[in-house]
Amino acid sequence: MVSGNYTTTSGFILLGYSNLTNLQGLLFMVIYMVILIGNGVIVLVTVLDSALHTPMYFFLRNLSFVEICYASVTLPKMVANCLAEDGKISFIGCAAQMYFSFLLGGTECFLLAAMAFDRYVAICNPLHYTLIVNNKVCASVVAGSWLVNILVHCGQTYLVFSLPFCESHEINHFFCDIPPLLELSCVDTFRNKIAMFIVVLLFIITPFFFIVISYIKILNTIMKMPSAQSRCKAFSTCSSHLTVVTIFYGFAMIVYLKPKSRGSMDTDKLLSLFYTIMTPMFNPFIYSLRNKEVKIALRKILGGK
């Protein structure tokens, strides 16, 4: 029998960056507004402009929608806690936050892989592009990404929150993440760590290797193109996606794959900012500033020439 102070009623305390409370509140509020406006514009532009009704922009629209939801899972609570100088979160609230953060993060991993496949077919097999990457395939990929994540993370969340949490209820993080939650459990969490590794393998490592293989084939095809102009154009269609993949997957893999220690939690907390907050914030700028079609569509909607 395990005895202790269980958190089913008392909840948790998110420590965040407690030494910068006032500054955090203002900063995170501004970041959240930038994420909402930037990604909202991408969604709006790709819906309203018929020239952007292509598979590439269909995936980009869904990615921007996911980014809005992803940021909304953590940032409003972070802002509220900072302004109130109170990091409390209920047991149910913590479970919901963890579930939706993994659901949306996993969906983003699959969408980034789908976007890599889209670029692979467009560059390596352009004559069959419309047959392979059609509307039905795109819709099925997006729906499948959501469905798989919805089901898998229900089980993952149950495994974590069925644990007894003893002693300190202080989570050394700015949102309810699995590693700091496991640190609070007073029973062996080996089963949970194995489950987390399987999830990381399925939702991070596998899509990442799929992206790497896609870009190896893309690079091989580009290098065989006869003109420098063709090579430059092909590279330009991939550069934005590669930038986002590097930021998102790079920091996520560091956080979830490196060996854990009590001293590493502060580092993980810092690195988590990049894939949970910085990526959604910079995505609209990366895709719009380096994309001529999006800029033209935005000018058309705003009434410019």
Short mmCIF file of C-alpha atoms in Angstrom, two decimals:
data_model
loop_
_atom_site.label_atom_id
_atom_site.label_comp_id
_atom_site.label_asym_id
_atom_site.label_seq_id
_atom_site.Cartn_x
_atom_site.Cartn_y
_atom_site.Cartn_z
CA MET A 1 0.00 0.00 0.00
CA VAL A 2 1.20 3.49 -0.88
CA SER A 3 0.26 6.22 1.53
CA GLY A 4 0.61 9.92 0.96
CA ASN A 5 -1.06 13.19 0.15
CA TYR A 6 -2.89 12.47 -3.10
CA THR A 7 -3.59 15.26 -5.58
CA THR A 8 -7.01 14.22 -6.82
CA THR A 9 -8.49 17.19 -4.98
CA SER A 10 -5.59 19.49 -4.14
CA GLY A 11 -4.05 19.77 -7.62
CA PHE A 12 -0.59 21.06 -8.44
CA ILE A 13 1.51 24.21 -8.48
CA LEU A 14 3.29 25.17 -11.71
CA LEU A 15 6.55 26.86 -10.77
CA GLY A 16 7.27 28.25 -14.25
CA TYR A 17 9.86 31.02 -14.02
CA SER A 18 8.77 32.30 -10.63
CA ASN A 19 11.58 34.86 -10.32
CA LEU A 20 10.30 36.85 -13.33
CA THR A 21 6.58 36.83 -12.57
CA ASN A 22 5.52 40.34 -13.64
CA LEU A 23 7.68 40.36 -16.73
CA GLN A 24 6.45 36.91 -17.71
CA GLY A 25 2.80 37.92 -17.68
CA LEU A 26 3.29 40.80 -20.10
CA LEU A 27 5.73 38.90 -22.30
CA PHE A 28 3.57 35.79 -22.64
CA MET A 29 0.48 37.90 -23.32
CA VAL A 30 2.25 39.65 -26.22
CA ILE A 31 3.57 36.32 -27.56
CA TYR A 32 0.09 34.79 -27.41
CA MET A 33 -1.41 37.69 -29.37
CA VAL A 34 1.34 37.40 -31.99
CA ILE A 35 0.63 33.65 -32.33
CA LEU A 36 -3.13 34.18 -32.67
CA ILE A 37 -2.82 36.99 -35.21
CA GLY A 38 0.04 35.50 -37.24
CA ASN A 39 -1.37 31.99 -37.57
CA GLY A 40 -4.91 33.35 -37.91
CA VAL A 41 -3.79 35.39 -40.94
CA ILE A 42 -2.24 32.27 -42.51
CA VAL A 43 -5.50 30.34 -42.03
CA LEU A 44 -7.57 33.24 -43.41
CA VAL A 45 -5.36 33.84 -46.45
CA THR A 46 -5.18 30.17 -47.43
CA VAL A 47 -8.98 29.87 -47.14
CA LEU A 48 -9.96 33.04 -49.00
CA ASP A 49 -7.50 32.94 -51.89
CA SER A 50 -8.42 30.25 -54.42
CA ALA A 51 -4.85 30.28 -55.75
CA LEU A 52 -3.75 28.75 -52.45
CA HIS A 53 -6.24 25.87 -52.56
CA THR A 54 -3.47 23.35 -53.14
CA PRO A 55 -2.25 20.41 -50.99
CA MET A 56 0.80 22.35 -49.75
CA TYR A 57 -1.35 25.21 -48.44
CA PHE A 58 -4.02 22.81 -47.17
CA PHE A 59 -1.39 21.31 -44.88
CA LEU A 60 -0.07 24.76 -43.98
CA ARG A 61 -3.59 25.91 -43.05
CA ASN A 62 -4.05 22.90 -40.81
CA LEU A 63 -0.61 23.42 -39.28
CA SER A 64 -1.43 27.04 -38.44
CA PHE A 65 -4.75 25.98 -36.88
CA VAL A 66 -2.91 23.38 -34.76
CA GLU A 67 -0.38 26.05 -33.70
CA ILE A 68 -3.20 28.32 -32.48
CA CYS A 69 -4.70 25.47 -30.45
CA TYR A 70 -1.28 24.31 -29.21
CA ALA A 71 -0.41 27.74 -27.84
CA SER A 72 -3.90 28.12 -26.35
CA VAL A 73 -3.38 25.02 -24.21
CA THR A 74 -0.50 26.57 -22.23
CA LEU A 75 -0.16 30.31 -22.74
CA PRO A 76 -3.49 31.61 -21.31
CA LYS A 77 -2.89 29.63 -18.10
CA MET A 78 0.70 30.90 -17.95
CA VAL A 79 -0.48 34.50 -18.33
CA ALA A 80 -3.21 34.07 -15.69
CA ASN A 81 -0.80 32.46 -13.21
CA CYS A 82 1.79 35.21 -13.75
CA LEU A 83 -0.69 38.05 -13.30
CA ALA A 84 -2.23 36.45 -10.21
CA GLU A 85 1.22 35.40 -8.95
CA ASP A 86 -0.34 32.00 -8.32
CA GLY A 87 0.74 28.84 -10.17
CA LYS A 88 -2.12 26.64 -8.98
CA ILE A 89 -3.75 24.23 -11.44
CA SER A 90 -6.39 21.66 -10.60
CA PHE A 91 -5.86 17.92 -10.99
CA ILE A 92 -8.39 17.77 -13.87
CA GLY A 93 -6.97 20.96 -15.39
CA CYS A 94 -3.46 19.51 -15.34
CA ALA A 95 -4.62 16.26 -16.93
CA ALA A 96 -6.50 18.16 -19.65
CA GLN A 97 -3.52 20.42 -20.33
CA MET A 98 -1.15 17.48 -20.68
CA TYR A 99 -3.57 15.55 -22.89
CA PHE A 100 -4.19 18.39 -25.33
CA SER A 101 -0.54 19.46 -25.45
CA PHE A 102 0.49 15.93 -26.49
CA LEU A 103 -2.50 15.57 -28.81
CA LEU A 104 -1.67 18.79 -30.65
CA GLY A 105 2.09 18.25 -30.54
CA GLY A 106 1.71 14.75 -32.02
CA THR A 107 -0.65 16.05 -34.71
CA GLU A 108 1.90 18.72 -35.63
CA CYS A 109 4.60 16.03 -35.97
CA PHE A 110 2.43 14.13 -38.45
CA LEU A 111 1.50 17.28 -40.37
CA LEU A 112 5.16 18.26 -40.77
CA ALA A 113 5.85 14.75 -42.10
CA ALA A 114 2.90 15.06 -44.51
CA MET A 115 4.27 18.39 -45.75
CA ALA A 116 7.64 16.73 -46.39
CA PHE A 117 5.92 14.02 -48.43
CA ASP A 118 4.04 16.70 -50.39
CA ARG A 119 7.35 18.39 -51.29
CA TYR A 120 8.90 15.02 -52.15
CA VAL A 121 6.15 14.16 -54.65
CA ALA A 122 6.08 17.70 -56.09
CA ILE A 123 9.83 17.71 -56.77
CA CYS A 124 10.66 14.04 -57.39
CA ASN A 125 7.48 12.91 -59.14
CA PRO A 126 5.79 16.06 -60.50
CA LEU A 127 3.93 14.36 -63.37
CA HIS A 128 1.94 12.22 -60.92
CA TYR A 129 1.58 14.89 -58.23
CA THR A 130 -2.15 15.52 -58.70
CA LEU A 131 -2.86 11.78 -58.70
CA ILE A 132 -0.85 10.97 -55.57
CA VAL A 133 -1.50 14.08 -53.46
CA ASN A 134 -5.18 14.76 -54.17
CA ASN A 135 -7.85 16.29 -51.94
CA LYS A 136 -9.05 12.92 -50.66
CA VAL A 137 -5.54 11.84 -49.67
CA CYS A 138 -4.84 15.16 -47.92
CA ALA A 139 -8.10 15.05 -45.96
CA SER A 140 -7.47 11.41 -44.98
CA VAL A 141 -3.93 12.20 -43.76
CA VAL A 142 -5.12 15.10 -41.60
CA ALA A 143 -8.10 13.16 -40.21
CA GLY A 144 -5.88 10.14 -39.51
CA SER A 145 -3.33 12.33 -37.71
CA TRP A 146 -6.02 13.67 -35.39
CA LEU A 147 -7.65 10.28 -34.79
CA VAL A 148 -4.42 8.43 -33.91
CA ASN A 149 -3.34 11.16 -31.49
CA ILE A 150 -6.76 11.39 -29.85
CA LEU A 151 -6.78 7.67 -29.08
CA VAL A 152 -3.14 7.16 -28.08
CA HIS A 153 -2.89 10.12 -25.73
CA CYS A 154 -6.05 9.14 -23.86
CA GLY A 155 -4.17 6.05 -22.70
CA GLN A 156 -0.98 8.01 -22.02
CA THR A 157 -2.84 10.54 -19.88
CA TYR A 158 -4.62 7.81 -17.94
CA LEU A 159 -1.32 6.07 -17.16
CA VAL A 160 0.18 9.26 -15.72
CA PHE A 161 -2.80 10.48 -13.71
CA SER A 162 -3.64 7.11 -12.24
CA LEU A 163 -0.35 7.34 -10.33
CA PRO A 164 -0.35 8.36 -6.64
CA PHE A 165 1.40 11.73 -6.19
CA CYS A 166 3.00 12.25 -2.82
CA GLU A 167 4.82 14.94 -0.86
CA SER A 168 5.49 18.04 -3.00
CA HIS A 169 2.90 19.02 -5.59
CA GLU A 170 5.18 21.59 -7.21
CA ILE A 171 5.77 20.94 -10.91
CA ASN A 172 9.09 22.40 -12.02
CA HIS A 173 7.70 23.48 -15.39
CA PHE A 174 5.42 26.06 -16.98
CA PHE A 175 2.89 23.41 -18.08
CA CYS A 176 1.91 19.87 -17.08
CA ASP A 177 4.46 17.70 -18.84
CA ILE A 178 5.14 14.01 -18.23
CA PRO A 179 8.78 14.03 -16.96
CA PRO A 180 8.23 16.56 -14.12
CA LEU A 181 4.95 14.85 -13.18
CA LEU A 182 6.68 11.47 -12.89
CA GLU A 183 9.18 13.10 -10.52
CA LEU A 184 6.29 13.74 -8.10
CA SER A 185 5.06 10.16 -7.98
CA CYS A 186 5.86 8.05 -4.93
CA VAL A 187 5.74 4.72 -6.80
CA ASP A 188 7.90 3.15 -9.47
CA THR A 189 7.26 4.86 -12.84
CA PHE A 190 9.15 2.43 -15.08
CA ARG A 191 5.94 1.48 -16.93
CA ASN A 192 5.20 5.15 -17.60
CA LYS A 193 8.72 5.79 -18.88
CA ILE A 194 8.42 2.87 -21.29
CA ALA A 195 5.04 4.16 -22.47
CA MET A 196 6.51 7.64 -22.96
CA PHE A 197 9.42 6.22 -24.98
CA ILE A 198 6.97 4.35 -27.23
CA VAL A 199 5.00 7.57 -27.77
CA VAL A 200 8.20 9.48 -28.57
CA LEU A 201 9.23 6.71 -30.98
CA LEU A 202 5.85 6.78 -32.72
CA PHE A 203 5.16 10.52 -32.80
CA ILE A 204 8.61 12.14 -32.94
CA ILE A 205 11.33 9.76 -34.11
CA THR A 206 9.34 7.94 -36.83
CA PRO A 207 7.97 11.11 -38.54
CA PHE A 208 11.39 12.74 -38.24
CA PHE A 209 13.12 9.86 -40.05
CA PHE A 210 10.38 9.94 -42.67
CA ILE A 211 11.15 13.65 -43.19
CA VAL A 212 14.90 12.98 -43.37
CA ILE A 213 14.43 10.25 -46.00
CA SER A 214 12.11 12.52 -47.99
CA TYR A 215 14.66 15.32 -48.04
CA ILE A 216 17.52 13.00 -48.97
CA LYS A 217 15.52 12.00 -52.05
CA ILE A 218 14.56 15.64 -52.70
CA LEU A 219 18.19 16.77 -52.46
CA ASN A 220 19.29 13.99 -54.79
CA THR A 221 16.68 15.07 -57.36
CA ILE A 222 17.53 18.77 -57.03
CA MET A 223 21.23 18.18 -57.57
CA LYS A 224 20.43 16.44 -60.87
CA MET A 225 18.48 19.44 -62.20
CA PRO A 226 20.25 21.02 -65.19
CA SER A 227 19.91 24.73 -64.37
CA ALA A 228 20.85 26.71 -61.28
CA GLN A 229 17.53 28.57 -61.49
CA SER A 230 15.58 25.30 -61.25
CA ARG A 231 17.65 24.16 -58.29
CA CYS A 232 17.17 27.50 -56.53
CA LYS A 233 13.40 27.43 -57.08
CA ALA A 234 13.14 23.87 -55.77
CA PHE A 235 15.21 24.70 -52.68
CA SER A 236 13.05 27.77 -51.98
CA THR A 237 9.87 25.66 -51.77
CA CYS A 238 11.47 23.54 -49.03
CA SER A 239 13.42 26.10 -46.99
CA SER A 240 10.52 27.29 -44.82
CA HIS A 241 9.46 23.75 -43.96
CA LEU A 242 13.03 22.71 -43.18
CA THR A 243 13.44 25.67 -40.82
CA VAL A 244 10.31 24.76 -38.85
CA VAL A 245 11.22 21.05 -38.75
CA THR A 246 14.70 21.86 -37.41
CA ILE A 247 13.35 24.03 -34.59
CA PHE A 248 10.38 21.86 -33.61
CA TYR A 249 11.90 18.38 -33.85
CA GLY A 250 15.36 19.46 -32.70
CA PHE A 251 14.28 20.80 -29.32
CA ALA A 252 11.52 18.21 -28.79
CA MET A 253 13.97 15.32 -29.29
CA ILE A 254 16.50 16.86 -26.93
CA VAL A 255 13.88 17.23 -24.20
CA TYR A 256 12.34 13.76 -24.48
CA LEU A 257 15.32 11.63 -25.50
CA LYS A 258 18.20 12.85 -23.36
CA PRO A 259 18.79 11.13 -19.98
CA LYS A 260 16.82 12.66 -17.14
CA SER A 261 18.18 13.99 -13.87
CA ARG A 262 16.83 16.38 -11.28
CA GLY A 263 19.25 19.04 -12.44
CA SER A 264 18.11 18.71 -16.07
CA MET A 265 14.54 19.85 -15.38
CA ASP A 266 15.47 23.54 -15.57
CA THR A 267 17.17 22.93 -18.92
CA ASP A 268 14.16 20.98 -20.22
CA LYS A 269 11.88 23.79 -19.13
CA LEU A 270 13.89 26.29 -21.17
CA LEU A 271 14.13 24.05 -24.24
CA SER A 272 10.39 23.33 -24.11
CA LEU A 273 9.74 27.02 -24.79
CA PHE A 274 11.08 26.59 -28.32
CA TYR A 275 8.71 23.87 -29.53
CA THR A 276 5.64 24.90 -27.50
CA ILE A 277 5.79 28.70 -27.85
CA MET A 278 8.57 29.90 -30.16
CA THR A 279 7.68 27.60 -33.07
CA PRO A 280 4.00 28.71 -33.16
CA MET A 281 5.16 32.33 -32.90
CA PHE A 282 7.73 32.18 -35.71
CA ASN A 283 5.84 29.86 -38.08
CA PRO A 284 3.76 32.63 -39.73
CA PHE A 285 6.84 34.78 -40.30
CA ILE A 286 8.86 31.87 -41.68
CA TYR A 287 6.11 30.83 -44.11
CA SER A 288 4.98 34.32 -45.15
CA LEU A 289 8.24 36.27 -45.36
CA ARG A 290 9.86 33.55 -47.46
CA ASN A 291 6.79 32.70 -49.54
CA LYS A 292 5.90 34.93 -52.50
CA GLU A 293 2.47 33.35 -53.05
CA VAL A 294 1.35 34.01 -49.46
CA LYS A 295 2.56 37.62 -49.64
CA ILE A 296 0.72 38.19 -52.94
CA ALA A 297 -2.48 36.66 -51.53
CA LEU A 298 -2.23 38.80 -48.39
CA ARG A 299 -1.83 41.97 -50.46
CA LYS A 300 -4.86 41.01 -52.56
CA ILE A 301 -7.02 40.47 -49.47
CA LEU A 302 -5.84 43.78 -47.95
CA GLY A 303 -6.74 45.58 -51.18
CA GLY A 304 -3.19 46.13 -52.40
CA LYS A 305 -1.83 45.49 -55.85
#
